[in-house]
Coordinates of C-alpha atoms in Angstrom, one line a residue:
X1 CA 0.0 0.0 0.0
X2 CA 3.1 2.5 1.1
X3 CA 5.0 1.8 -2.0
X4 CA 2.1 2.2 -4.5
X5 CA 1.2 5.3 -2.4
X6 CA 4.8 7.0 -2.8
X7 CA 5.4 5.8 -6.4
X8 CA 2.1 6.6 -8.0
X9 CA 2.8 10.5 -8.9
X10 CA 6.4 9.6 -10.3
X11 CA 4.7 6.8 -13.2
X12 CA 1.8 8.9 -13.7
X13 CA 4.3 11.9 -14.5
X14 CA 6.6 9.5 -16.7
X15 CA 3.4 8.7 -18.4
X16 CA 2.6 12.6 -19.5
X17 CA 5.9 13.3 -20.2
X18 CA 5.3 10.5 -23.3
X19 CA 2.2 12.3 -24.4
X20 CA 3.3 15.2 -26.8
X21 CA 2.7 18.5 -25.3
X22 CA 0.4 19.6 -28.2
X23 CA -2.2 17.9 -26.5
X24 CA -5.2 19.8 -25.3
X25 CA -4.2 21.2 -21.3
X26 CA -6.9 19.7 -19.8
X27 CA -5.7 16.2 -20.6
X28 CA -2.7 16.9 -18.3
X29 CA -4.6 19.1 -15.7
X30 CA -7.3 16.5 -15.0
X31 CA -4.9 13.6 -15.4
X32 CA -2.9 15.9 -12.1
X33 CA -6.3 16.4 -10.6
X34 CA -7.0 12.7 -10.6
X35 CA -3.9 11.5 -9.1
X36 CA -3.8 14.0 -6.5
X37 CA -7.7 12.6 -5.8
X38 CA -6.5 8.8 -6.0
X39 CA -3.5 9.5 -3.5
X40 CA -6.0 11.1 -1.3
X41 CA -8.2 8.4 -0.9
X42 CA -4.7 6.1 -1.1
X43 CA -3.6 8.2 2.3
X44 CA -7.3 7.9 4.1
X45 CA -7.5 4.1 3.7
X46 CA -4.1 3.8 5.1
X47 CA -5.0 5.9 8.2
X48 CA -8.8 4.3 8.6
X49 CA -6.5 0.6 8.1
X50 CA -4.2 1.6 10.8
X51 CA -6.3 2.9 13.3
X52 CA -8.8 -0.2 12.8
X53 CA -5.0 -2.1 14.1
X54 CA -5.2 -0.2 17.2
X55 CA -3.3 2.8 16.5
X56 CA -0.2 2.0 17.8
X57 CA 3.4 1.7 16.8
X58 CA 4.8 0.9 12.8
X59 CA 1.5 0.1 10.5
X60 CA 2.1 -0.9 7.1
X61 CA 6.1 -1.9 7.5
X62 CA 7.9 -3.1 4.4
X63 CA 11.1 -4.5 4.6
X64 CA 13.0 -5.2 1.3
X65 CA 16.4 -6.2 0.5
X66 CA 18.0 -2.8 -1.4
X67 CA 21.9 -2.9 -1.2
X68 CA 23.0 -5.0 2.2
X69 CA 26.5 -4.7 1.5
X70 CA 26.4 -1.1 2.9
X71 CA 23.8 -2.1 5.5
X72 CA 20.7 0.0 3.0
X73 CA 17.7 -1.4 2.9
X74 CA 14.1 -0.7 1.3
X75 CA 12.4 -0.2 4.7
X76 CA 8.8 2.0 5.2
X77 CA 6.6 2.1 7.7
X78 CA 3.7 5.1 9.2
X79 CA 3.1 5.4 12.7
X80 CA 1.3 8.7 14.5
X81 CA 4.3 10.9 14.0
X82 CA 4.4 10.3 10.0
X83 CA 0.5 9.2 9.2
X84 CA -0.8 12.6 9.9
X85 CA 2.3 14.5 7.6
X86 CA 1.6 11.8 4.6
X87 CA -1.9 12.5 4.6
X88 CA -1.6 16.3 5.0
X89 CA 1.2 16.2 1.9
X90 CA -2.1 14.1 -0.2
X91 CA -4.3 17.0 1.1
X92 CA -1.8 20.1 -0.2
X93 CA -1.2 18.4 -3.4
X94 CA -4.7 17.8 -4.4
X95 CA -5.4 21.7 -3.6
X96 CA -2.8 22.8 -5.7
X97 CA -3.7 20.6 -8.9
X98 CA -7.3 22.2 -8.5
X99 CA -5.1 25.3 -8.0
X100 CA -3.5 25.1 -11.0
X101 CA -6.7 23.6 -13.3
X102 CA -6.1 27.1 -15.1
X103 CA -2.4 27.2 -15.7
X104 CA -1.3 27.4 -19.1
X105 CA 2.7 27.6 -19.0
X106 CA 4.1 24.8 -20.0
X107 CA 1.4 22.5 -18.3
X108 CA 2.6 19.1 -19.2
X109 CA 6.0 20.1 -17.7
X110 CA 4.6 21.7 -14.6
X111 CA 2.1 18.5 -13.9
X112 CA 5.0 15.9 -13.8
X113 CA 7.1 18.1 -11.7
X114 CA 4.5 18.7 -9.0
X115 CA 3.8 14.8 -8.9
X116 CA 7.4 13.7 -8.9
X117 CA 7.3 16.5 -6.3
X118 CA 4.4 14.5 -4.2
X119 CA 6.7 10.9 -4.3
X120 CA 9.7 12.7 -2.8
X121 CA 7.3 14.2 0.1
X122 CA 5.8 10.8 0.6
X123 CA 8.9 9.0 0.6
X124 CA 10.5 11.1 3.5
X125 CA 8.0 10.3 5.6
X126 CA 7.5 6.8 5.5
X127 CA 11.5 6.1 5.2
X128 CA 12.5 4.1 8.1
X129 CA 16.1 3.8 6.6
X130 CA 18.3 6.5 6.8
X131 CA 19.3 6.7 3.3
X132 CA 16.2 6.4 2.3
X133 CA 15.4 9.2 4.0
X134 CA 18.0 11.3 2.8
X135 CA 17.4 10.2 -0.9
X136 CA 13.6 11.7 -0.8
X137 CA 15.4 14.7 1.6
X138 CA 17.7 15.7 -1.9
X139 CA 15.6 14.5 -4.3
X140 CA 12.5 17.0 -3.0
X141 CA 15.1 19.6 -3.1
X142 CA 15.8 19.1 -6.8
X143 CA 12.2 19.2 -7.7
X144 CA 11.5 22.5 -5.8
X145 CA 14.5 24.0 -7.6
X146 CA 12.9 23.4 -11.0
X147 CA 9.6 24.4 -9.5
X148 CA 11.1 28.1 -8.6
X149 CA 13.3 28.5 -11.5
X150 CA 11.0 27.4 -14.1
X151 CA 7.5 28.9 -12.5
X152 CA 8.5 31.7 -10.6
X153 CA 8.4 35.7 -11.0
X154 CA 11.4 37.8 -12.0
X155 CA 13.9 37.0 -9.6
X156 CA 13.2 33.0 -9.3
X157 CA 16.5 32.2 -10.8
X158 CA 18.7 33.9 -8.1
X159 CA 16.0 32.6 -5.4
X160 CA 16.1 29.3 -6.4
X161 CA 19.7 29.1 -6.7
X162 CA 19.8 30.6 -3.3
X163 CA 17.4 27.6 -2.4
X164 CA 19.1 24.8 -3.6
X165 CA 22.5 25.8 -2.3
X166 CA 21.1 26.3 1.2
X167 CA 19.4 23.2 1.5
X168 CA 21.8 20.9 -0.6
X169 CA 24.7 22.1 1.9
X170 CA 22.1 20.9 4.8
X171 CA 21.7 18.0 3.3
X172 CA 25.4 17.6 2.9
X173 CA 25.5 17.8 7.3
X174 CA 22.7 15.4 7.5
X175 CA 24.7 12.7 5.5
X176 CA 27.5 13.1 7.5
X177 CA 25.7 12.8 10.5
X178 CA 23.7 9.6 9.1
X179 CA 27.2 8.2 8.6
X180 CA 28.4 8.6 11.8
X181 CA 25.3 6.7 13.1
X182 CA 26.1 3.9 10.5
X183 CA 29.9 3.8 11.8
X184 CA 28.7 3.3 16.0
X185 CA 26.0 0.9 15.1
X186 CA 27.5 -3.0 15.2
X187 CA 26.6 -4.8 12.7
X188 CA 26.8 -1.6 11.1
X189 CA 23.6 -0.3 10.0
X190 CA 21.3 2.9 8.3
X191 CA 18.1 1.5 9.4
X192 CA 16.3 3.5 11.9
X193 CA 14.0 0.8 13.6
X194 CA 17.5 -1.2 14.5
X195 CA 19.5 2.1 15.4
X196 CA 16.9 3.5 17.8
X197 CA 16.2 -0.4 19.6
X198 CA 20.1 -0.4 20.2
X199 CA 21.0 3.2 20.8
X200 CA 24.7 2.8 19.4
X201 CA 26.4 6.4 21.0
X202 CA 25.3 5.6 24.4
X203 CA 28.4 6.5 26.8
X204 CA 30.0 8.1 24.0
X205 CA 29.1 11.6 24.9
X206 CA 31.6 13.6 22.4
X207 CA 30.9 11.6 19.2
X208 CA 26.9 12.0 19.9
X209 CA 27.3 15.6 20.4
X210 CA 29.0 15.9 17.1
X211 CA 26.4 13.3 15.3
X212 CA 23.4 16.0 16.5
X213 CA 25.3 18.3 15.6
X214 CA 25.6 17.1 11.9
X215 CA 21.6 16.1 11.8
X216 CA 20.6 19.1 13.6
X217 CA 22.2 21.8 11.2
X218 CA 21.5 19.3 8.4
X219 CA 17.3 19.4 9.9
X220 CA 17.1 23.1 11.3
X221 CA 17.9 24.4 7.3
X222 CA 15.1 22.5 6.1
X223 CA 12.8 24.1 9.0
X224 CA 14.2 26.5 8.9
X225 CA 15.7 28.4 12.5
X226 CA 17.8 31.5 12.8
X227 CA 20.0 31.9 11.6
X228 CA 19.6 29.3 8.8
X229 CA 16.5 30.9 7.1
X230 CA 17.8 33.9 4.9
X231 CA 16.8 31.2 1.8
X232 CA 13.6 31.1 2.8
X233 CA 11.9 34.6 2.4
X234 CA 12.9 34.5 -1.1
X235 CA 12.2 31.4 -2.4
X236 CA 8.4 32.1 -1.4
X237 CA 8.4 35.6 -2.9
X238 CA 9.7 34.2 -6.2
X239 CA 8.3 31.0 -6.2
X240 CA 4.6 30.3 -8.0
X241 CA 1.7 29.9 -5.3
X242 CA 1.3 26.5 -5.8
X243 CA 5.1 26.2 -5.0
X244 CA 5.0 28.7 -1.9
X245 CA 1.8 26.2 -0.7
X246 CA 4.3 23.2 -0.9
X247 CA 7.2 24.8 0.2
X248 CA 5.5 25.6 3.8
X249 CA 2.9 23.7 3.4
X250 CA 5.4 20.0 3.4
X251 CA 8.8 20.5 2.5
X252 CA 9.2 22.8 6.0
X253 CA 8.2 19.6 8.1
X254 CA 10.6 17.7 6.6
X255 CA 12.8 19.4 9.2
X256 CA 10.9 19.4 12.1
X257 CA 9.7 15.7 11.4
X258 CA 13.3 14.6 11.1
X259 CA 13.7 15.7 14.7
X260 CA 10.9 14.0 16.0
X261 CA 11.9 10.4 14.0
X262 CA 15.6 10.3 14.3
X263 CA 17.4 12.9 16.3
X264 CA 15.1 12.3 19.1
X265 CA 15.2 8.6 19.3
X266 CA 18.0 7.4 17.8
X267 CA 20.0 10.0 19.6
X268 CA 19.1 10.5 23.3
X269 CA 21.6 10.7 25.6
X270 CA 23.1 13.8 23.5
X271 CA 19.4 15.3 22.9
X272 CA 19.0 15.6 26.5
X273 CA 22.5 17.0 26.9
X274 CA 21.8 19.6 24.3
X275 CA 18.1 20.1 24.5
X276 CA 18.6 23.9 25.9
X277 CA 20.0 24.6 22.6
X278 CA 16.8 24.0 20.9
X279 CA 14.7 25.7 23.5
X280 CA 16.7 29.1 23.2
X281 CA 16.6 28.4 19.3
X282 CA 12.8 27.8 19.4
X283 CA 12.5 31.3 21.4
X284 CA 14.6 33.0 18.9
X285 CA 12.7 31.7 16.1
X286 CA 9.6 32.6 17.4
X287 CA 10.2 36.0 18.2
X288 CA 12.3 37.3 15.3
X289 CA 10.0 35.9 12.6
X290 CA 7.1 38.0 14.1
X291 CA 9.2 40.8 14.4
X292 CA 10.1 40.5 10.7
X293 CA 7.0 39.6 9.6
X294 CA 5.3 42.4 11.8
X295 CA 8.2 45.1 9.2
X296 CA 7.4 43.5 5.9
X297 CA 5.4 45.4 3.4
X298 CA 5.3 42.2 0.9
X299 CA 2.3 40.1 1.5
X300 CA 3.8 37.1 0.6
X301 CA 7.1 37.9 2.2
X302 CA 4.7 38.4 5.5
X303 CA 3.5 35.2 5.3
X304 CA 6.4 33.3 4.7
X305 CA 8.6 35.1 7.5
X306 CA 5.4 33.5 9.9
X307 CA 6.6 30.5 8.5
X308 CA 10.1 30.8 11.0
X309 CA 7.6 31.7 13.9
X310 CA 5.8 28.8 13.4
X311 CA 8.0 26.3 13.3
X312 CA 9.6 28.0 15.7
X313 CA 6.9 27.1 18.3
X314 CA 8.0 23.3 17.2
X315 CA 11.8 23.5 18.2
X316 CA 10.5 25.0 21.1
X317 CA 8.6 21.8 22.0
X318 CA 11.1 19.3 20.7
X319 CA 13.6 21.2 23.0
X320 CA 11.3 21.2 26.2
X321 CA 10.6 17.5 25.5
X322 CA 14.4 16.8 26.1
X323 CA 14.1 17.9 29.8
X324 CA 13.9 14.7 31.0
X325 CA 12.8 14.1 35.4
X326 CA 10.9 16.4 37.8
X327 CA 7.8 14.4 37.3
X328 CA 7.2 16.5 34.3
X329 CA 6.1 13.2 31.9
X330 CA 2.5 14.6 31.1
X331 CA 3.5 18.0 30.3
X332 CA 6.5 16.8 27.9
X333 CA 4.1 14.3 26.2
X334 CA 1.5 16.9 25.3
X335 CA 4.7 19.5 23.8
X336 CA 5.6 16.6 21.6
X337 CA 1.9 16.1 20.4
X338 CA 1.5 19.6 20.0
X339 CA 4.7 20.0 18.2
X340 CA 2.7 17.3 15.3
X341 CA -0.4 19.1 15.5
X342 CA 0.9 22.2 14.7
X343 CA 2.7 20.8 11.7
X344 CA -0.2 19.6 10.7
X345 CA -1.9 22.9 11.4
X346 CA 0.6 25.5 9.7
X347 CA 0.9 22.9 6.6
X348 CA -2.9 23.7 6.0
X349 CA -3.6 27.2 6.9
X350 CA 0.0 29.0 5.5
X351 CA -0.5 26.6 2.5
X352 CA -3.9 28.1 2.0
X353 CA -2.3 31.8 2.7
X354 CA 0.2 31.0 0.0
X355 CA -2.8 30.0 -2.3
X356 CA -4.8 33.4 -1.4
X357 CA -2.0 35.8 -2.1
X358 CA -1.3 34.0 -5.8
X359 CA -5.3 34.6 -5.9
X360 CA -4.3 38.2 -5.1
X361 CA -1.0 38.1 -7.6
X362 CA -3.4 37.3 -10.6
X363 CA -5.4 40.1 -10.1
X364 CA -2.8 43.1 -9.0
X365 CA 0.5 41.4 -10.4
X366 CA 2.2 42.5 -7.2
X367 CA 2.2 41.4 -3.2
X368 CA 2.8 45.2 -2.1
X369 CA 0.7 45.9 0.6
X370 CA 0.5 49.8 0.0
X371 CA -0.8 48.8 -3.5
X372 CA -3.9 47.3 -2.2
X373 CA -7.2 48.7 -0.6
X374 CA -10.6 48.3 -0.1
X375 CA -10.3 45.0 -2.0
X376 CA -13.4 43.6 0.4
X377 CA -15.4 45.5 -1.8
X378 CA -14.6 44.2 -5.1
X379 CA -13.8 40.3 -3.9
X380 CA -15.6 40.1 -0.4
X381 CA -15.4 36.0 -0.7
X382 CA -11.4 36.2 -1.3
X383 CA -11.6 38.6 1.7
X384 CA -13.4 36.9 3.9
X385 CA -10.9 33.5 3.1
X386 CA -7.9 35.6 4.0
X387 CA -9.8 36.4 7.1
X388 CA -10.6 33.5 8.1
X389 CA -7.1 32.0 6.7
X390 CA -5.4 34.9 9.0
X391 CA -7.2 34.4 12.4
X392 CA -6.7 30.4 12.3
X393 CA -3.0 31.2 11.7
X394 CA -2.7 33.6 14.9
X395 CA -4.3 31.1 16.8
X396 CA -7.5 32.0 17.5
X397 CA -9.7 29.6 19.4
X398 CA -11.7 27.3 17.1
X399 CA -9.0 26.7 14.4
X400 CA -6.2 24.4 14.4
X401 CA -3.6 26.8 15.2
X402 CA -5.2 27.2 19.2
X403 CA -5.2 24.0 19.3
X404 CA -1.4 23.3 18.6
X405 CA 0.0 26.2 20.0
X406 CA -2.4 25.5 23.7
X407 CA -0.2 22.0 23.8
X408 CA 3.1 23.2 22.9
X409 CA 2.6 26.4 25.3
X410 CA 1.3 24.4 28.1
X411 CA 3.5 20.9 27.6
X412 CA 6.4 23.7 27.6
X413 CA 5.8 25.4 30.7
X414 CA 6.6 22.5 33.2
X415 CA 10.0 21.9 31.6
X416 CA 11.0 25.2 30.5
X417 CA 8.3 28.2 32.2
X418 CA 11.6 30.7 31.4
X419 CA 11.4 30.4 27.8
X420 CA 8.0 29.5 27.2
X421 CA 7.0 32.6 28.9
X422 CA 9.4 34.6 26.5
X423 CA 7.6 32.6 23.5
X424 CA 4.2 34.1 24.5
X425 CA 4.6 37.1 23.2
X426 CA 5.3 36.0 19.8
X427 CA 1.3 35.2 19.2
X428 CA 0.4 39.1 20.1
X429 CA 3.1 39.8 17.4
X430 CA 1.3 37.3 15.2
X431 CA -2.3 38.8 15.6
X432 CA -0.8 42.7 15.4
X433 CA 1.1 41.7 11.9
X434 CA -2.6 39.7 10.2
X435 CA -4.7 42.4 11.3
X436 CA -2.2 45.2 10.1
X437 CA -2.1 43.3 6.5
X438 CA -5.9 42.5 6.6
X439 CA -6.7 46.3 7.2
X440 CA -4.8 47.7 4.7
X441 CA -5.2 45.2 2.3
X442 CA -8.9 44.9 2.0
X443 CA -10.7 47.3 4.0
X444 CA -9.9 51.4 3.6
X445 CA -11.3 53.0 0.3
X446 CA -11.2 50.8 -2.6
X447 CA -7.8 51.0 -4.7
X448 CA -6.1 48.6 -7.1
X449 CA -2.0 48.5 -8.6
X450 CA -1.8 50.8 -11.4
X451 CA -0.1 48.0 -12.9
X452 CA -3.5 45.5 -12.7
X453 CA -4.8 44.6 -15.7
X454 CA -8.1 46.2 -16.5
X455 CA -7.9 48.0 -13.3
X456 CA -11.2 50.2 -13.9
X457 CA -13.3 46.9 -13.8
X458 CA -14.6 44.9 -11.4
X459 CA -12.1 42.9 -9.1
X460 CA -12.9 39.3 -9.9
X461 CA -13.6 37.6 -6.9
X462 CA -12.3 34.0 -5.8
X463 CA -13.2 31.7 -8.9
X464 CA -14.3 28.8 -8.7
X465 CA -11.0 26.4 -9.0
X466 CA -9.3 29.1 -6.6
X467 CA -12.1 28.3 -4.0
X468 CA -12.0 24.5 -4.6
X469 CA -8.6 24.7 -3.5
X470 CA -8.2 26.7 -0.2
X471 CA -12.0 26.6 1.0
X472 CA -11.6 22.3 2.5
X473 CA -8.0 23.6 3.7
X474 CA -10.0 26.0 6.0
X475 CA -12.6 23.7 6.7
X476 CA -9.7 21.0 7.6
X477 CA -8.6 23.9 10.0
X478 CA -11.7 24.2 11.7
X479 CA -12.8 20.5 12.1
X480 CA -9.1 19.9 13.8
X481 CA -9.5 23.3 16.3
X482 CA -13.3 21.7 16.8
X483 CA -12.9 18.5 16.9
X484 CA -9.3 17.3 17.0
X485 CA -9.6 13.7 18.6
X486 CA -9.3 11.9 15.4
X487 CA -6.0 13.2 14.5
X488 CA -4.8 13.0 18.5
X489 CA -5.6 9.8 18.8
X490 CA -2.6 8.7 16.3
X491 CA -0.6 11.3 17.6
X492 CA -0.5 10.6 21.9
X493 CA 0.7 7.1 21.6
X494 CA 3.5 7.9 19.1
X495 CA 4.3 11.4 21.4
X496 CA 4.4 8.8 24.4
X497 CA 7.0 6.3 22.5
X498 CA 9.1 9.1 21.7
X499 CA 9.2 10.2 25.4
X500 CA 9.8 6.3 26.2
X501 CA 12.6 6.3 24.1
X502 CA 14.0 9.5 25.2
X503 CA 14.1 8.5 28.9
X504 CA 17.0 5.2 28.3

């Protein structure tokens, strides 16, 4: 089921990239469309299948022979810590094929990409071999590249070349670390299951701390932290909305998720050692991405600088997790959950941010702020998305957002009450930076670029496609900050093994 799951996209893209691209757009839109759809459903059998086998530990675990002389092997698996990021990946994907059911550059070309695009996010996540794992790491890299270059506005080429060299040197630390995990492991070893059951650095304090320190750099790109996010506010800017939506939306979590599955588990002793790092790194995050984002006059450069904020609040909670005694168990158990929910949260509402401001792009051809007002008016439903979009993003009670942010505040404050307290201020940022946007944006007196196209006519409102997209992304926000036992009941017992495992 896994491997059909991840490999789908790729044959369905080598299969449009044998039709001759003078056939009719639609062929290869709907053809995207319908393997985003199929994936979907792929991803919601998997997680009804798993829960119907109790919900606990590896469901779905294949185990192949791949190349055993270097101790590789074909391993996947899904447990609560990777079910809910595959299925959120299906989720974003679908909304950007009905996204992009009006593009007409270069379609066929665009299609494939995205859908080789959705194998490498799948594969990450249900890796359970290390170089598995860093195969889908690079090779989601690579297709984001093309994605930015090839899509993007008038500076993609430098952004994505900024991009790729960021993230590729990341990836670079990763594999060294990954290494050094394969060299302490006897019989030597890259599969994760075996590494975290025997724990090979523990007692070797000095050769774990430099093993994080590889994986963490090698994870906290991908997040990205300060100080490693400078590639990140222009690779949204420049990138195509559907590409911004995946960027945040999946590509972020890769980081974050890395922690969670092998930093975490496989590395212990060392996390605990170091785990103040990641708390004061968390803070940082937190609180300089909503100061950023609070100075930007670029709407899209807004959003993605609440992208570091965000994930901020997840190194915070991986970070507090690591302070292990004090009777603190409960409280460190409900910051790892949270730290999955919010993933799960930002993936869905920043990816249907990213979709709204493209909606605004079309219409204005620019994300400056000052450009805009009174566009309530003209596009009330776009307006009232954003809104809605906006306020789920700060956290507002009801949404997803107050839902992850309420764990990962309160499982921090046991642990760490110092820094979490700091961190707390970051949501006020958060709420003065939407509501500055949202009022000069689309309330005021109505005003449109000078550079929009037909500007003297009516502002189209959200079309149809547009709202097909981003409308079940904020409904998916809504059931989660309503109703959120569904998805916690995969998360808790995979939050609690973590914890287990952290405790040797």
């Amino acid at each position: 089921m896994l491997t059909v799951l991840v490999l789908l996209p790729t044959v369905v893209a080598a299969l449009l990239l044998c039709v001759p691209g003078a056939a009719p757009h639609g062929l290869f839109r709907w053809a995207w469309v319908a393997t985003a759809a199929a994936e979907l459903a792929l991803a919601v059998t998997v997680w009804v299948g798993y829960r119907a086998d109790g919900g606990e530990g590896i469901g779905y675990e294949v185990r192949a022979r791949w190349i055993p002389s270097a101790g590789v092997g074909y391993h996947v698996g899904v447990d609560g810590l990777s079910l809910p990021l595959t299925a959120l990946t299906c989720v974003l994907f679908l909304a950007c094929a009905l996204y992009g059911l009006r593009g007409r550059q270069r379609v066929r070309e665009f299609a494939a990409l995205f859908l080789f695009l959705q194998t490498t996010c799948l594969g990450l996540f249900v890796a359970l071999d290390l170089i598995l794992f860093f195969l889908f790491f690079d090779l989601s890299i690579v297709a984001m590249y093309f994605v930015i270059a090839g899509w993007g506005h008038g500076g993609a080429a430098r952004a994505a070349l900024k991009f790729f060299l960021y993230t590729f040197l990341g990836s670079l630390a990763l594999l060294l670390g990954f290494i050094g995990l394969y060299l302490a492991a006897e019989p030597h070893t890259f599969d994760i299951v075996e590494l975290t059951r025997e724990d090979p650095l523990a007692g070797r304090s000095a050769y774990g701390a430099l093993v994080l320190l590889a994986v963490a750099v090698g994870l906290a790109v991908k997040t990205p932290t300060v100080p490693f996010h400078t590639w990140l506010p222009p690779a949204h800017t420049e990138a195509p909305a559907a590409g911004s939506a995946i960027l945040a939306g999946v590509l972020l979590k890769m980081g974050t998720y890395g922690f969670l599955r092998i930093a975490m588990p496989v590395l212990p002793a060392a996390w605990r050692t170091y785990a103040v790092v990641f708390v004061v790194v968390g803070v940082v995050s937190v609180l300089y991405g909503a100061l950023v984002a609070l100075a930007q006059t670029d709407f899209k450069r807004m959003i993605a600088y609440t992208s570091v904020n965000h994930m901020g609040y997840v190194v915070l909670a991986v970070g507090a997790a690591g302070s292990v005694g004090g009777g603190r168990d409960a409280a460190r158990q409900l910051a790892v959950t949270g730290s999955v929910v919010q993933m799960v949260s930002h993936g869905l509402l920043t990816g249907a941010l990213f979709l709204l401001a493209g909606a605004l792009y079309e219409r204005g051809r620019t994300y400056d702020m000052a450009a805009y007002s009174g566009v309530a008016g003209r596009a009330p439903v776009l307006a009232a998305c954003t809104g809605v979009a906006a306020f789920a993003s700060l956290g507002l009670p009801g949404f997803s957002g107050f839902v992850a942010e309420f764990q990962i505040l309160a499982g921090s404050l046991g642990p760490r009450p110092v820094a979490t307290a700091l961190a707390v201020p970051g949501i006020l940022l958060t709420a003065a930076l939407f509501l500055r946007a949202l009022q000069r944006v689309f309330l005021g007196p109505p005003r449109l670029p000078v550079a929009a196209p037909g500007a003297d006519r009516p502002f189209p409102d959200l079309r149809a496609h547009e709202g097909a997209a981003v409308v079940p992304l904020l409904v998916l926000g809504v059931v989660i900050g309503l109703a959120p036992r569904f998805l916690l009941d995969v998360v808790e017992p995979a939050s609690r093994q973590v914890l287990e495992l952290l405790a040797r």
